[in-house]
Amino acid sequence: MSTPSTPSTAGPAKGTPSGVQPMVRAEGVHKSFGAAHILKGIDLEVAPREVFCLIGPSGSGKSTFLRCVNHLEQINAGRLWVDGELVGYREHGGRLHELRDREVAAKRRDIGMVFQRFNLFPHMTALENVMEGPVMVRKETKAVARERAGRLLDRVGLADKAANYPAQLSGGQQQRVAIARALAMEPKLMLFDEPTSALDPELVGEVLDVMRGLAEDGMTMIVVTHEMGFAREVGDALVFMDDGQVVETGHPREVLTNPRHDRTKAFLSKVL
């Protein structure tokens, strides 16, 4: 894939306090899959400790943008930074040079991601699933990883399920194990890609409660969600995306209560 070009007209989105380095900064980010232009010049900033919610119709580019943040997808143009460092590239002599896979993997350790599907290892217990990353990737001893995994399972309300296998857990419990697994790598940023969309309605609340707890602890989070109540109550900033573009940005209560753009109004009229 070609190296991303420098955007001709791009400026950081407003939102990060003056003098504070944003945790995530996107400038003129474009992404295509073949002839399909998915992201069309995304500009935004996520401040440290901020809960940043992305909403919009299916196919608007929300999940693709999330995957670009940790370089699961390569961008075609623009720039993405996490904690001041370019994602997937280094800049030298005014040009971008793609990092080696090993370097990308090392930087990805600082970014936790929770998907719609839980992707737990079926042959491992909840405790073993949470231990796996620190042991295999960070080369921690099993004793250290086991102690942290136990604490994290307790944090997500599953201390009594440590010995259970995924098939013995409900969807909500599996997703909470997945959150604990991501936290086990001690990330500076957490990405949530519609983490409740695959759950039965009665199980949604237990996952959102864990995410509320992370927000209270100051974890920087980007959350792609259809849970407008969560965005309103917990979010610090909200972006409405449509057709690969940022249409509207603001405080969640402002956007959800008094949207300015017709596209936002039309979308919210169907989901609120």
Tab-separated table of C-alpha atoms in Angstrom:
chain	number	residue	atom	x	y	z
A	1	MET	CA	0.000	0.000	0.000
A	2	SER	CA	1.257	3.493	-0.783
A	3	THR	CA	2.537	5.795	1.928
A	4	PRO	CA	-0.116	8.270	3.080
A	5	SER	CA	0.203	11.682	1.522
A	6	THR	CA	0.207	14.917	3.449
A	7	PRO	CA	-3.286	16.469	3.490
A	8	SER	CA	-3.463	19.716	1.593
A	9	THR	CA	-5.875	21.398	4.003
A	10	ALA	CA	-6.194	19.911	7.433
A	11	GLY	CA	-6.301	21.283	10.938
A	12	PRO	CA	-6.789	19.612	14.266
A	13	ALA	CA	-10.299	19.418	15.583
A	14	LYS	CA	-10.990	21.658	18.550
A	15	GLY	CA	-11.452	20.024	21.910
A	16	THR	CA	-8.098	19.346	23.602
A	17	PRO	CA	-7.272	22.031	26.195
A	18	SER	CA	-4.553	24.491	25.221
A	19	GLY	CA	-1.094	23.230	26.100
A	20	VAL	CA	-2.257	19.611	26.535
A	21	GLN	CA	-1.098	17.042	23.994
A	22	PRO	CA	-4.081	15.135	22.630
A	23	MET	CA	-4.141	11.381	23.158
A	24	VAL	CA	-5.446	10.919	19.603
A	25	ARG	CA	-5.136	13.391	16.760
A	26	ALA	CA	-6.372	12.820	13.222
A	27	GLU	CA	-5.634	15.198	10.352
A	28	GLY	CA	-7.115	14.692	6.910
A	29	VAL	CA	-7.422	10.921	7.315
A	30	HIS	CA	-8.588	9.060	4.206
A	31	LYS	CA	-9.164	5.341	3.799
A	32	SER	CA	-10.329	3.395	0.762
A	33	PHE	CA	-10.993	-0.246	0.063
A	34	GLY	CA	-10.565	-0.553	-3.671
A	35	ALA	CA	-12.982	1.895	-5.286
A	36	ALA	CA	-14.905	2.398	-2.035
A	37	HIS	CA	-13.835	5.649	-0.345
A	38	ILE	CA	-14.690	4.983	3.326
A	39	LEU	CA	-13.014	7.855	5.213
A	40	LYS	CA	-13.009	11.230	3.502
A	41	GLY	CA	-10.744	13.549	5.436
A	42	ILE	CA	-11.326	12.947	9.145
A	43	ASP	CA	-10.105	15.708	11.483
A	44	LEU	CA	-10.577	15.234	15.222
A	45	GLU	CA	-8.826	15.234	18.580
A	46	VAL	CA	-9.348	13.153	21.700
A	47	ALA	CA	-8.018	14.625	24.925
A	48	PRO	CA	-6.405	12.529	27.672
A	49	ARG	CA	-8.971	11.018	30.083
A	50	GLU	CA	-11.774	11.852	27.633
A	51	VAL	CA	-14.654	9.523	26.733
A	52	PHE	CA	-15.098	10.230	23.027
A	53	CYS	CA	-18.208	8.733	21.419
A	54	LEU	CA	-18.703	8.110	17.704
A	55	ILE	CA	-22.242	7.681	16.388
A	56	GLY	CA	-23.745	7.419	12.922
A	57	PRO	CA	-25.467	5.044	10.515
A	58	SER	CA	-23.962	1.720	9.514
A	59	GLY	CA	-21.357	2.188	6.807
A	60	SER	CA	-20.451	5.717	7.863
A	61	GLY	CA	-16.828	4.787	8.604
A	62	LYS	CA	-16.877	4.698	12.423
A	63	SER	CA	-15.424	1.215	12.853
A	64	THR	CA	-12.940	1.747	10.024
A	65	PHE	CA	-11.621	4.855	11.744
A	66	LEU	CA	-11.281	2.956	15.017
A	67	ARG	CA	-9.265	0.238	13.264
A	68	CYS	CA	-7.012	2.883	11.733
A	69	VAL	CA	-6.205	4.285	15.182
A	70	ASN	CA	-4.323	1.101	16.105
A	71	HIS	CA	-3.140	0.414	12.534
A	72	LEU	CA	-5.287	-2.643	11.965
A	73	GLU	CA	-6.075	-0.721	8.774
A	74	GLN	CA	-3.560	1.474	6.976
A	75	ILE	CA	-4.669	4.955	6.008
A	76	ASN	CA	-4.256	6.221	2.436
A	77	ALA	CA	-3.713	9.896	3.220
A	78	GLY	CA	-3.411	12.185	6.215
A	79	ARG	CA	-1.858	11.682	9.620
A	80	LEU	CA	-2.843	9.871	12.811
A	81	TRP	CA	-1.057	10.323	16.123
A	82	VAL	CA	-1.532	8.498	19.430
A	83	ASP	CA	0.072	10.192	22.425
A	84	GLY	CA	2.198	12.328	20.129
A	85	GLU	CA	3.557	9.465	18.004
A	86	LEU	CA	2.558	8.725	14.419
A	87	VAL	CA	0.507	5.566	14.040
A	88	GLY	CA	2.222	3.018	11.806
A	89	TYR	CA	4.855	5.382	10.403
A	90	ARG	CA	7.880	7.477	11.240
A	91	GLU	CA	8.607	10.798	9.576
A	92	HIS	CA	12.088	11.492	8.253
A	93	GLY	CA	13.127	14.214	5.903
A	94	GLY	CA	9.540	15.322	5.444
A	95	ARG	CA	8.461	11.873	4.258
A	96	LEU	CA	6.623	9.040	5.961
A	97	HIS	CA	8.225	5.614	6.242
A	98	GLU	CA	6.137	2.636	7.276
A	99	LEU	CA	7.212	0.885	10.458
A	100	ARG	CA	8.145	-2.780	10.519
A	101	ASP	CA	5.483	-5.184	11.721
A	102	ARG	CA	7.370	-5.723	14.976
A	103	GLU	CA	7.472	-1.967	15.648
A	104	VAL	CA	3.755	-1.620	14.897
A	105	ALA	CA	2.963	-4.498	17.249
A	106	ALA	CA	5.022	-2.890	20.019
A	107	LYS	CA	3.132	0.393	19.743
A	108	ARG	CA	-0.201	-1.435	19.520
A	109	ARG	CA	0.372	-2.819	23.029
A	110	ASP	CA	-0.523	0.623	24.405
A	111	ILE	CA	-3.938	0.526	22.727
A	112	GLY	CA	-6.621	-1.838	23.977
A	113	MET	CA	-9.471	-2.774	21.660
A	114	VAL	CA	-12.794	-4.423	22.437
A	115	PHE	CA	-14.735	-5.695	19.431
A	116	GLN	CA	-18.409	-6.484	18.823
A	117	ARG	CA	-17.535	-10.160	19.071
A	118	PHE	CA	-15.622	-11.314	22.092
A	119	ASN	CA	-12.950	-13.419	20.324
A	120	LEU	CA	-12.002	-15.282	23.485
A	121	PHE	CA	-9.925	-18.444	23.246
A	122	PRO	CA	-12.524	-21.197	23.765
A	123	HIS	CA	-10.011	-23.668	25.214
A	124	MET	CA	-8.865	-21.250	27.944
A	125	THR	CA	-10.569	-20.237	31.165
A	126	ALA	CA	-11.499	-16.630	31.808
A	127	LEU	CA	-8.361	-16.222	33.914
A	128	GLU	CA	-6.152	-17.775	31.244
A	129	ASN	CA	-7.656	-15.556	28.540
A	130	VAL	CA	-6.768	-12.456	30.551
A	131	MET	CA	-3.257	-13.759	31.310
A	132	GLU	CA	-2.407	-14.670	27.726
A	133	GLY	CA	-1.350	-11.250	26.388
A	134	PRO	CA	1.000	-10.263	29.230
A	135	VAL	CA	2.651	-13.703	29.231
A	136	MET	CA	3.026	-14.145	25.467
A	137	VAL	CA	3.565	-10.538	24.361
A	138	ARG	CA	5.127	-8.800	27.364
A	139	LYS	CA	6.934	-11.937	28.590
A	140	GLU	CA	5.659	-11.532	32.144
A	141	THR	CA	5.879	-14.441	34.529
A	142	LYS	CA	2.703	-16.434	34.947
A	143	ALA	CA	2.598	-15.522	38.627
A	144	VAL	CA	2.586	-11.779	37.892
A	145	ALA	CA	0.087	-12.154	35.049
A	146	ARG	CA	-2.181	-14.380	37.144
A	147	GLU	CA	-2.275	-11.869	39.994
A	148	ARG	CA	-3.199	-8.998	37.669
A	149	ALA	CA	-5.748	-11.125	35.810
A	150	GLY	CA	-7.458	-11.964	39.087
A	151	ARG	CA	-7.642	-8.290	40.019
A	152	LEU	CA	-9.047	-7.361	36.624
A	153	LEU	CA	-11.702	-10.074	36.692
A	154	ASP	CA	-12.722	-8.759	40.099
A	155	ARG	CA	-12.834	-5.247	38.651
A	156	VAL	CA	-15.319	-6.339	35.963
A	157	GLY	CA	-17.383	-8.313	38.478
A	158	LEU	CA	-16.270	-11.798	37.452
A	159	ALA	CA	-13.937	-12.934	40.224
A	160	ASP	CA	-16.165	-15.984	40.747
A	161	LYS	CA	-15.936	-16.951	37.048
A	162	ALA	CA	-12.136	-17.160	36.760
A	163	ALA	CA	-12.170	-20.928	36.187
A	164	ASN	CA	-15.060	-20.891	33.714
A	165	TYR	CA	-14.579	-21.389	29.983
A	166	PRO	CA	-16.205	-18.970	27.492
A	167	ALA	CA	-18.945	-21.489	26.624
A	168	GLN	CA	-19.962	-21.448	30.275
A	169	LEU	CA	-20.403	-17.651	30.306
A	170	SER	CA	-23.184	-15.401	29.047
A	171	GLY	CA	-22.487	-12.937	26.254
A	172	GLY	CA	-22.255	-10.082	28.721
A	173	GLN	CA	-19.814	-12.022	30.872
A	174	GLN	CA	-17.690	-12.897	27.844
A	175	GLN	CA	-17.543	-9.254	26.826
A	176	ARG	CA	-16.469	-8.278	30.338
A	177	VAL	CA	-13.690	-10.881	30.148
A	178	ALA	CA	-12.687	-9.321	26.811
A	179	ILE	CA	-12.490	-5.909	28.491
A	180	ALA	CA	-10.363	-7.361	31.298
A	181	ARG	CA	-8.117	-8.985	28.682
A	182	ALA	CA	-7.566	-5.629	26.958
A	183	LEU	CA	-6.861	-3.931	30.292
A	184	ALA	CA	-4.289	-6.587	31.192
A	185	MET	CA	-1.886	-4.976	28.716
A	186	GLU	CA	-2.163	-1.733	30.734
A	187	PRO	CA	-3.105	0.430	27.724
A	188	LYS	CA	-3.095	4.207	27.666
A	189	LEU	CA	-6.094	4.205	25.283
A	190	MET	CA	-9.134	1.926	24.971
A	191	LEU	CA	-11.119	1.509	21.746
A	192	PHE	CA	-14.628	0.045	21.885
A	193	ASP	CA	-16.275	-0.998	18.611
A	194	GLU	CA	-19.996	-1.306	19.411
A	195	PRO	CA	-19.209	-3.532	22.418
A	196	THR	CA	-22.883	-4.187	23.247
A	197	SER	CA	-24.302	-4.731	19.754
A	198	ALA	CA	-24.022	-8.537	19.903
A	199	LEU	CA	-25.608	-8.793	23.358
A	200	ASP	CA	-29.157	-9.560	24.393
A	201	PRO	CA	-30.787	-6.352	25.697
A	202	GLU	CA	-30.827	-7.510	29.323
A	203	LEU	CA	-27.033	-8.002	29.250
A	204	VAL	CA	-26.125	-4.573	27.861
A	205	GLY	CA	-26.206	-2.813	31.209
A	206	GLU	CA	-23.526	-4.959	32.845
A	207	VAL	CA	-21.019	-4.120	30.112
A	208	LEU	CA	-21.874	-0.407	30.135
A	209	ASP	CA	-21.425	-0.371	33.921
A	210	VAL	CA	-17.852	-1.621	33.497
A	211	MET	CA	-17.207	1.083	30.900
A	212	ARG	CA	-18.628	3.721	33.254
A	213	GLY	CA	-16.166	2.536	35.873
A	214	LEU	CA	-13.274	2.894	33.437
A	215	ALA	CA	-14.407	6.430	32.624
A	216	GLU	CA	-14.515	7.302	36.324
A	217	ASP	CA	-10.961	5.979	36.657
A	218	GLY	CA	-9.808	8.357	33.920
A	219	MET	CA	-9.233	5.914	31.053
A	220	THR	CA	-9.113	7.609	27.646
A	221	MET	CA	-11.754	5.893	25.522
A	222	ILE	CA	-13.075	6.090	21.969
A	223	VAL	CA	-16.443	4.368	21.837
A	224	VAL	CA	-18.369	3.523	18.671
A	225	THR	CA	-21.862	3.015	20.009
A	226	HIS	CA	-25.601	3.017	19.397
A	227	GLU	CA	-26.229	3.403	23.132
A	228	MET	CA	-27.288	7.049	23.182
A	229	GLY	CA	-27.985	6.967	26.910
A	230	PHE	CA	-24.390	5.962	27.588
A	231	ALA	CA	-23.101	8.689	25.269
A	232	ARG	CA	-25.271	11.278	27.008
A	233	GLU	CA	-24.403	10.222	30.558
A	234	VAL	CA	-20.749	9.246	30.273
A	235	GLY	CA	-19.374	10.861	27.119
A	236	ASP	CA	-17.293	14.040	27.190
A	237	ALA	CA	-17.443	14.570	23.424
A	238	LEU	CA	-19.563	13.166	20.624
A	239	VAL	CA	-19.019	13.017	16.885
A	240	PHE	CA	-21.739	12.207	14.373
A	241	MET	CA	-20.279	10.640	11.230
A	242	ASP	CA	-22.007	10.021	7.930
A	243	ASP	CA	-20.626	8.926	4.569
A	244	GLY	CA	-17.042	8.910	5.831
A	245	GLN	CA	-17.113	12.464	7.155
A	246	VAL	CA	-17.450	14.232	10.492
A	247	VAL	CA	-20.778	16.013	10.244
A	248	GLU	CA	-21.182	17.377	13.753
A	249	THR	CA	-19.079	17.548	16.919
A	250	GLY	CA	-19.972	18.730	20.400
A	251	HIS	CA	-20.836	17.799	23.932
A	252	PRO	CA	-23.111	14.734	23.845
A	253	ARG	CA	-26.046	16.479	25.528
A	254	GLU	CA	-25.846	19.376	23.073
A	255	VAL	CA	-25.661	17.191	19.975
A	256	LEU	CA	-28.357	14.756	21.124
A	257	THR	CA	-30.740	17.429	22.387
A	258	ASN	CA	-30.197	20.206	19.877
A	259	PRO	CA	-28.421	18.941	16.736
A	260	ARG	CA	-27.491	21.660	14.266
A	261	HIS	CA	-27.209	19.691	11.038
A	262	ASP	CA	-30.103	18.180	9.119
A	263	ARG	CA	-28.247	14.875	8.660
A	264	THR	CA	-27.745	14.608	12.410
A	265	LYS	CA	-31.394	15.470	13.056
A	266	ALA	CA	-32.586	12.842	10.583
A	267	PHE	CA	-30.398	10.149	12.153
A	268	LEU	CA	-31.345	10.959	15.732
A	269	SER	CA	-35.050	11.041	14.866
A	270	LYS	CA	-34.747	7.330	14.069
A	271	VAL	CA	-32.721	6.210	17.101
A	272	LEU	CA	-33.951	8.349	19.994
